[in-house]
Coordinates of C-alpha atoms in Angstrom, one line a residue:
M28 CA -25.9 -17.8 -5.7
R29 CA -27.6 -17.0 -9.4
F30 CA -25.9 -14.2 -11.6
T31 CA -28.3 -13.0 -14.3
S32 CA -25.3 -9.8 -15.7
A33 CA -22.8 -8.1 -14.7
E34 CA -21.2 -4.3 -14.9
V35 CA -18.4 -4.4 -17.2
I36 CA -15.6 -1.4 -16.7
L37 CA -12.7 -1.8 -18.7
T38 CA -9.1 -0.1 -19.0
A39 CA -7.3 -0.5 -22.3
K40 CA -4.6 0.6 -23.8
E41 CA -5.4 1.3 -27.9
T42 CA -8.4 1.5 -27.3
G43 CA -8.9 4.9 -25.2
D44 CA -10.3 3.4 -22.1
R45 CA -9.5 4.7 -18.9
L46 CA -11.9 2.9 -15.9
S47 CA -14.8 3.2 -18.6
K48 CA -18.7 1.9 -17.7
K49 CA -19.4 -0.3 -20.6
E50 CA -22.9 -2.6 -21.6
P51 CA -23.9 -5.0 -19.2
V52 CA -23.4 -8.4 -19.6
S53 CA -26.2 -11.3 -19.7
F54 CA -25.7 -14.1 -18.1
S55 CA -26.6 -17.2 -20.7
K56 CA -27.3 -21.1 -19.0
G57 CA -25.7 -23.5 -20.6
A58 CA -22.9 -21.2 -22.8
A59 CA -19.4 -22.6 -23.9
A60 CA -17.1 -21.4 -22.1
A61 CA -14.2 -19.4 -23.8
G62 CA -10.6 -19.7 -24.3
T63 CA -10.2 -18.8 -21.3
H64 CA -12.5 -19.4 -18.3
I65 CA -12.5 -18.2 -14.5
E66 CA -15.1 -19.9 -12.8
L67 CA -16.2 -19.0 -9.5
D68 CA -17.6 -20.2 -6.1
P69 CA -19.1 -17.8 -4.0
G70 CA -19.4 -20.2 -1.1
M71 CA -15.5 -20.3 -0.7
K72 CA -14.3 -17.3 1.1
F73 CA -11.5 -16.4 2.1
Q74 CA -9.6 -13.3 3.8
E75 CA -12.0 -9.8 4.1
M76 CA -10.0 -6.8 2.5
I77 CA -10.2 -3.6 4.6
G78 CA -9.1 -1.9 2.3
F79 CA -6.2 0.3 -0.5
G80 CA -4.5 3.4 0.0
G81 CA -1.2 5.5 -0.9
A82 CA 1.7 7.9 0.9
F83 CA 1.4 10.4 2.3
T84 CA 4.9 11.9 2.3
E85 CA 7.0 15.6 2.3
A86 CA 7.5 14.8 -0.9
A87 CA 4.0 14.2 -2.2
A88 CA 2.9 17.5 -0.1
Y89 CA 5.4 19.7 -1.8
S90 CA 4.5 18.6 -5.1
L91 CA 0.8 19.3 -5.3
S92 CA 1.9 23.0 -2.8
L93 CA 3.7 23.5 -6.1
V94 CA 0.2 23.8 -8.4
S95 CA -2.7 25.9 -8.4
P96 CA -4.7 25.0 -5.7
E97 CA -7.5 23.8 -8.4
K98 CA -5.4 20.7 -9.6
R99 CA -4.5 20.5 -6.1
A100 CA -8.1 19.6 -5.1
E101 CA -8.3 17.0 -7.8
V102 CA -5.9 14.8 -7.7
I103 CA -6.9 14.4 -3.8
K104 CA -10.1 14.0 -4.8
R105 CA -9.4 11.2 -7.9
Y106 CA -7.9 10.1 -5.0
F107 CA -10.1 10.1 -2.2
D108 CA -13.3 10.7 -2.9
P109 CA -16.1 7.6 -2.7
V110 CA -17.5 7.7 -5.4
E111 CA -16.4 9.7 -7.7
G112 CA -12.3 8.7 -7.0
L113 CA -10.7 6.3 -6.3
G114 CA -11.9 6.0 -3.1
Y115 CA -8.3 5.4 -0.9
R116 CA -9.3 4.9 2.6
L117 CA -5.7 4.2 3.7
G118 CA -2.4 5.2 4.0
R119 CA 1.0 6.0 4.4
T120 CA 3.4 8.3 6.4
H121 CA 7.2 8.7 7.5
I122 CA 8.0 9.2 11.4
N123 CA 10.5 11.5 10.9
S124 CA 12.2 11.8 6.7
C125 CA 12.8 9.8 4.4
D126 CA 14.5 9.4 1.2
F127 CA 10.7 11.3 0.1
S128 CA 11.3 14.0 1.9
L129 CA 13.4 17.2 1.9
G130 CA 16.3 16.2 3.4
N131 CA 16.9 14.1 7.0
Y132 CA 14.8 15.7 9.8
A133 CA 13.8 14.5 13.1
Y134 CA 11.3 15.5 15.9
V135 CA 13.4 15.8 18.9
E136 CA 17.0 17.3 20.0
E137 CA 20.8 16.0 19.3
G138 CA 20.8 13.6 22.6
D139 CA 17.0 14.7 23.9
T140 CA 16.8 11.7 26.0
S141 CA 13.9 12.9 27.7
L142 CA 11.9 12.9 24.1
G143 CA 10.6 16.8 25.6
S144 CA 11.3 18.9 22.8
F145 CA 9.3 16.4 20.1
S146 CA 7.4 17.7 18.1
V147 CA 6.3 16.5 14.7
E148 CA 5.4 21.2 14.2
R149 CA 7.7 20.1 10.3
E150 CA 4.5 18.3 9.4
R151 CA 2.1 20.4 10.4
K152 CA 3.4 22.9 6.9
L153 CA 3.3 19.5 4.3
V154 CA 2.1 16.5 5.2
L155 CA -0.9 16.6 7.5
P156 CA -2.5 19.9 5.5
L157 CA -2.6 16.6 2.6
I158 CA -4.2 13.9 5.2
H159 CA -6.3 16.5 6.7
D160 CA -7.6 17.3 3.2
A161 CA -7.8 14.0 1.9
V162 CA -10.0 13.0 5.0
K163 CA -12.1 15.5 3.8
A164 CA -12.3 14.7 0.3
A165 CA -13.6 10.4 1.2
G166 CA -16.0 11.3 4.0
R167 CA -14.3 9.1 6.9
E168 CA -11.3 9.4 9.0
L169 CA -8.9 7.5 7.2
L170 CA -6.5 4.4 8.3
I171 CA -3.5 5.4 8.9
V172 CA 0.2 4.0 9.0
A173 CA 3.2 4.5 10.4
S174 CA 6.5 4.3 9.0
P175 CA 10.5 4.7 10.8
W176 CA 13.2 5.0 7.9
S177 CA 15.5 5.4 10.2
P178 CA 15.6 6.6 14.6
P179 CA 17.5 10.7 15.0
P180 CA 21.6 10.4 14.4
W181 CA 22.4 10.8 18.2
M182 CA 21.1 6.8 18.7
K183 CA 22.2 4.7 15.8
S184 CA 25.6 3.5 15.8
N185 CA 27.1 5.8 12.4
G186 CA 26.0 8.5 13.8
E187 CA 23.8 9.5 11.3
M188 CA 20.3 8.6 9.5
N189 CA 21.4 7.8 6.2
N190 CA 23.7 4.8 5.1
G191 CA 22.6 1.9 7.4
G192 CA 23.4 1.1 10.5
K193 CA 22.1 0.4 14.0
L194 CA 19.9 1.4 16.6
L195 CA 22.1 1.4 19.5
A196 CA 20.8 -0.8 22.7
E197 CA 21.7 2.2 24.8
Y198 CA 18.5 4.2 23.3
E199 CA 15.9 1.1 21.8
P200 CA 13.7 2.2 25.6
V201 CA 14.2 5.7 24.2
W202 CA 13.1 4.4 20.7
A203 CA 10.6 2.8 21.9
E204 CA 8.7 6.0 23.4
Y205 CA 9.3 7.8 20.3
Y206 CA 6.6 6.1 19.0
S207 CA 4.0 6.7 21.4
K208 CA 4.9 10.3 21.5
Y209 CA 4.5 10.3 17.7
I210 CA 1.0 8.3 18.4
D211 CA 0.4 11.2 20.7
A212 CA 1.6 14.8 18.3
M213 CA 0.1 13.1 15.6
E214 CA -3.7 12.5 17.4
K215 CA -3.8 16.4 18.9
E216 CA -3.5 17.6 14.9
G217 CA -5.9 15.4 15.0
V218 CA -4.9 12.2 12.2
A219 CA -5.5 8.9 14.3
I220 CA -2.7 7.0 13.6
W221 CA -4.3 2.8 13.0
G222 CA -1.3 1.7 12.0
I223 CA 2.5 1.6 12.8
T224 CA 5.8 -0.2 11.2
I225 CA 9.1 -1.6 13.5
Q226 CA 11.2 -0.1 10.3
N227 CA 10.6 0.5 6.8
E228 CA 12.6 -1.7 4.8
P229 CA 15.6 -3.3 7.7
E230 CA 16.9 -5.6 5.7
A231 CA 18.1 -2.6 3.1
K232 CA 21.7 -0.4 4.1
Q233 CA 21.0 2.1 1.9
V234 CA 22.3 6.1 0.5
W235 CA 19.7 7.4 2.1
D236 CA 17.3 7.3 5.9
S237 CA 17.4 3.5 6.7
C238 CA 18.4 0.8 9.4
L239 CA 19.0 -2.4 10.5
Y240 CA 17.6 -4.8 11.9
T241 CA 17.6 -9.1 11.7
G242 CA 14.7 -10.8 12.6
E243 CA 15.7 -11.7 16.9
E244 CA 17.1 -8.0 17.0
E245 CA 13.3 -7.4 15.7
R246 CA 11.6 -9.6 17.5
D247 CA 13.4 -8.4 21.2
F248 CA 13.1 -5.0 20.3
I249 CA 9.2 -5.5 20.7
K250 CA 9.2 -8.8 22.9
N251 CA 11.4 -5.8 25.3
H252 CA 10.4 -2.6 24.3
L253 CA 7.2 -2.3 21.9
G254 CA 5.0 -3.9 23.2
P255 CA 5.6 -3.1 26.4
S256 CA 6.1 0.6 25.5
L257 CA 3.1 0.9 23.2
E258 CA 0.3 -0.8 26.5
R259 CA 2.0 1.6 28.6
N260 CA 1.1 5.0 26.7
G261 CA -1.8 3.9 26.3
H262 CA -1.4 2.4 22.7
G263 CA -2.3 -1.0 22.4
D264 CA -5.0 -1.0 19.9
V265 CA -2.2 1.4 17.5
K266 CA -1.7 -2.0 14.5
V267 CA 2.1 -3.4 14.9
I268 CA 2.8 -4.4 11.5
I269 CA 6.4 -6.3 11.5
W270 CA 8.9 -6.7 8.3
D271 CA 8.1 -3.8 5.6
H272 CA 10.2 -5.3 3.3
N273 CA 10.1 -8.2 0.1
R274 CA 8.3 -11.2 -0.9
D275 CA 11.9 -13.3 -0.6
V276 CA 12.4 -14.1 2.5
I277 CA 9.2 -12.9 4.3
F278 CA 8.4 -16.4 5.4
E279 CA 11.4 -15.7 6.7
R280 CA 11.2 -12.6 8.9
A281 CA 7.8 -12.9 9.8
S282 CA 8.5 -16.5 11.2
A283 CA 11.7 -15.1 13.9
V284 CA 8.5 -12.6 15.1
L285 CA 5.5 -14.7 15.1
S286 CA 7.5 -17.6 16.9
D287 CA 7.8 -16.7 19.5
P288 CA 4.6 -16.1 22.2
E289 CA 5.9 -12.8 24.4
A290 CA 6.8 -11.3 20.7
A291 CA 4.0 -12.5 18.8
K292 CA 1.8 -11.1 20.7
Y293 CA 1.8 -7.5 20.8
V294 CA 1.9 -7.8 16.6
W295 CA -1.2 -8.1 14.1
G296 CA 0.5 -7.9 11.5
T297 CA 3.2 -8.7 8.7
G298 CA 3.9 -6.4 5.9
N299 CA 5.6 -6.4 2.0
H300 CA 6.1 -4.9 -0.2
W301 CA 6.8 -5.5 -4.3
Y302 CA 10.7 -4.9 -4.7
V303 CA 13.4 -8.2 -5.8
S304 CA 11.2 -10.9 -5.7
E305 CA 7.7 -11.5 -7.2
E306 CA 7.3 -15.0 -5.2
F307 CA 3.7 -14.4 -3.9
E308 CA 3.0 -17.5 -2.4
N309 CA 5.5 -16.2 0.0
L310 CA 2.2 -14.5 1.6
S311 CA 0.3 -17.6 2.0
K312 CA 3.5 -19.7 3.3
V313 CA 2.8 -16.8 6.0
H314 CA -0.9 -16.9 6.5
D315 CA -1.1 -20.9 6.9
A316 CA 1.9 -20.6 10.2
F317 CA -0.1 -17.6 11.8
P318 CA -3.1 -18.0 11.0
D319 CA -5.2 -15.1 13.4
K320 CA -2.0 -12.8 12.2
H321 CA -2.9 -9.9 9.2
L322 CA -1.0 -9.1 5.7
I323 CA -0.8 -5.6 4.2
F324 CA 1.6 -5.1 1.0
T325 CA 2.3 -1.4 2.3
E326 CA 5.0 0.3 -0.4
G327 CA 5.0 -0.4 -4.2
C328 CA 6.2 2.1 -6.9
I329 CA 8.0 1.7 -10.7
E330 CA 11.6 3.0 -9.3
G331 CA 13.8 4.4 -11.7
G332 CA 12.6 8.3 -12.1
V333 CA 8.9 9.5 -14.2
Q334 CA 7.2 7.2 -17.1
V335 CA 4.0 9.1 -18.0
G336 CA 2.2 7.2 -20.5
A337 CA 3.7 3.9 -20.2
W338 CA 1.6 1.2 -19.9
H339 CA 3.5 -1.9 -18.9
T340 CA 3.9 0.1 -15.2
G341 CA 0.1 -0.1 -14.8
E342 CA 0.6 -4.1 -15.5
R343 CA 2.9 -4.4 -12.9
Y344 CA 0.4 -2.6 -10.1
A345 CA -2.1 -5.2 -10.7
R346 CA 0.0 -8.0 -11.8
N347 CA 1.5 -7.9 -8.0
I348 CA -1.8 -6.4 -5.9
I349 CA -4.1 -9.8 -7.7
G350 CA -0.8 -11.6 -7.1
D351 CA -1.2 -10.8 -3.3
L352 CA -4.3 -10.4 -3.0
N353 CA -5.1 -14.3 -4.1
N354 CA -2.6 -14.7 -1.6
H355 CA -4.6 -14.1 1.6
L356 CA -3.3 -10.0 2.0
E357 CA -6.0 -8.1 3.1
A358 CA -4.5 -3.9 2.8
W359 CA -2.5 -2.6 -0.1
I360 CA -0.7 0.7 -0.2
D361 CA 0.6 2.2 -2.9
W362 CA 4.5 4.3 -2.3
N363 CA 4.0 8.5 -3.2
I364 CA 0.4 9.4 -4.3
V365 CA 2.1 12.8 -6.4
L366 CA 5.4 13.0 -7.6
N367 CA 6.6 16.3 -9.5
E368 CA 8.3 16.0 -13.4
E369 CA 11.5 14.8 -11.9
G370 CA 10.4 12.0 -9.9
G371 CA 11.1 13.5 -7.0
P372 CA 11.7 15.8 -4.8
N373 CA 14.1 12.8 -3.0
H374 CA 16.7 14.1 -1.2
V375 CA 19.4 12.3 -2.2
G376 CA 18.6 11.5 -6.5
N377 CA 16.7 7.6 -5.7
Y378 CA 14.0 9.6 -8.4
C379 CA 10.6 7.1 -9.0
D380 CA 7.4 7.2 -10.9
A381 CA 3.9 7.3 -9.4
P382 CA 0.3 6.7 -10.3
V383 CA 0.0 10.5 -10.5
I384 CA 3.0 13.0 -11.8
V385 CA 2.5 16.2 -11.3
D386 CA 4.2 19.3 -14.3
T387 CA 5.4 21.8 -11.5
V388 CA 6.7 24.4 -14.5
N389 CA 3.7 23.5 -16.7
D390 CA 1.0 23.1 -13.4
E391 CA 0.0 20.0 -15.3
V392 CA -1.5 16.6 -14.0
H393 CA -0.8 13.4 -16.1
Y394 CA -2.7 10.2 -14.6
N395 CA -0.5 7.1 -15.2
S396 CA -2.0 4.0 -16.2
S397 CA -0.9 2.6 -12.5
F398 CA -3.8 4.9 -11.3
Y399 CA -6.5 3.2 -13.8
Y400 CA -4.9 0.1 -13.3
I401 CA -5.3 0.6 -9.8
G402 CA -8.5 2.3 -9.8
H403 CA -10.5 -1.0 -11.0
F404 CA -9.2 -2.6 -7.6
S405 CA -9.7 0.8 -5.3
K406 CA -13.3 1.8 -6.6
F407 CA -14.8 -2.0 -6.8
I408 CA -13.7 -4.0 -3.7
K409 CA -14.6 -2.9 -1.2
P410 CA -14.4 -2.2 2.8
G411 CA -15.2 -5.4 3.9
A412 CA -15.1 -7.3 1.3
R413 CA -14.7 -11.4 1.2
R414 CA -12.3 -13.4 -1.5
I415 CA -14.2 -15.8 -3.1
W416 CA -12.5 -18.8 -4.9
S417 CA -11.7 -18.9 -8.2
S418 CA -9.7 -20.5 -11.3
V419 CA -8.6 -19.8 -14.6
S420 CA -8.3 -22.1 -17.2
S421 CA -4.5 -20.3 -18.8
D422 CA -2.1 -18.6 -18.2
R423 CA -3.2 -15.4 -20.7
V424 CA -4.5 -13.6 -18.3
T425 CA -4.7 -13.4 -14.4
A426 CA -8.5 -12.4 -12.2
T427 CA -8.9 -12.1 -9.2
A428 CA -12.7 -11.9 -6.8
F429 CA -14.3 -10.5 -4.4
E430 CA -18.1 -11.2 -2.9
N431 CA -18.4 -7.0 -1.6
P432 CA -21.1 -6.7 1.5
D433 CA -23.5 -5.9 -0.8
G434 CA -23.5 -9.2 -1.9
R435 CA -22.4 -8.2 -5.1
V436 CA -19.2 -10.0 -6.0
A437 CA -16.4 -7.6 -8.3
V438 CA -14.1 -9.7 -10.3
V439 CA -11.2 -8.2 -12.2
V440 CA -9.4 -10.2 -14.8
M441 CA -5.8 -8.4 -16.8
N442 CA -5.1 -9.3 -20.2
A443 CA -1.0 -7.9 -20.4
G444 CA -0.4 -10.1 -23.6
E445 CA -0.8 -8.3 -26.8
E446 CA -3.5 -10.1 -28.9
S447 CA -7.1 -10.1 -27.2
E448 CA -8.9 -12.6 -25.4
E449 CA -11.9 -14.4 -25.2
V450 CA -13.0 -14.7 -21.1
S451 CA -15.8 -16.2 -20.0
I452 CA -16.8 -15.9 -16.0
G453 CA -19.0 -18.5 -15.2
C454 CA -20.8 -19.7 -11.8
G455 CA -22.0 -22.6 -11.9
E456 CA -24.2 -23.7 -14.9
E457 CA -24.6 -19.8 -16.0
A458 CA -21.7 -17.6 -17.8
M459 CA -21.0 -14.7 -19.2
K460 CA -18.3 -13.9 -22.2
I461 CA -16.8 -10.8 -23.2
E462 CA -13.3 -10.0 -25.5
L463 CA -10.3 -8.4 -23.5
T464 CA -8.1 -6.6 -26.0
G465 CA -4.5 -7.1 -25.2
H466 CA -3.2 -4.9 -23.2
S467 CA -6.4 -4.4 -20.8
I468 CA -7.9 -4.9 -17.4
G469 CA -11.4 -5.4 -16.7
T470 CA -13.5 -4.9 -13.7
F471 CA -16.6 -7.0 -13.4
V472 CA -19.9 -6.1 -10.8
L473 CA -21.6 -9.2 -11.4
S474 CA -25.2 -9.2 -9.5

């Protein structure tokens, strides 16, 4: 493959560039390699990209309901519009409440094992309108992943939604049916559920909505209850995602389920979060052991409250996205798309940051560095793009490269260091050069 020029899009801390389009750069034959050289081989292809997205939590929807309609519409457009926005095409939402809800809630009355009282009425107020408006802005259906943080309290060993506890064995069949009830109810509201995870963070006993599973318990629940229930209820096409937790033990947890053919036949893939570990190579271990299964990033955020104006937050996003993409990840979903000025609301005070913070007191919107850093991937690595082989000659920059369906190649390069770095990108005998200032990220679309 021969390239003649590259579109240049830059975001940089010091220059004020934010997804700024610059003058194209030409390729030339026999150009000397720069301080850091990135070599591409489009002939070596890896995973196909599904897309990027963020989470529709009750907290995000509530925060957006408190700003002016114009500001709310602007935020939704800047995320989901495929041309003017980040081009998000995935979303995640919660089955029952999560910590980023206004309080604990479930969809059935206490003790209702028939699930006859099942209703998503609560979601009609905030979450569903946000999803519908995002779909309008995207101009297409979104791929929605739904995750439970906890079963209803009466199904659990500790009798509450918070503080861990386990699903009681006697309620496993009822809980399995709950997922299908949810899928049916959301479909009636005009929202198709593309995928479900078994349990958000099944190894974490949190002070908020949580429920613990071992790998073997997750395996047996899928094999004996959830998988058969989904098929029986006509939802065999919904993607079942296991683990939905950190990278540190992702291989062990995936292996516990996927090594059992009777459980694995129901599973589409494995979900990961970025907390605790940046052992990106663990994703490749899962891929190499189970190459017919998929890998999806289901959650990541900056903990500890709002950090408006911080730059390291965007760099954490890019470092993690590049690390995961280079290890066979196929889809990436951020946590809350929006939070308020406190980093909430959160019903246990677990405040976090988000790429977009809305000041509900002053009706202002803040776009953090993370928003722009995500855009360097989501706007230019299109659904259906295939990762191609790339090699970076130094550890001063990180990079990934994808060939889009139109044949153009998007190369994303981050310089998280203090000093400028001259970078060359080559394919065969020809190369281009560009200077990346300190704390910057560039996307180069080669054609």
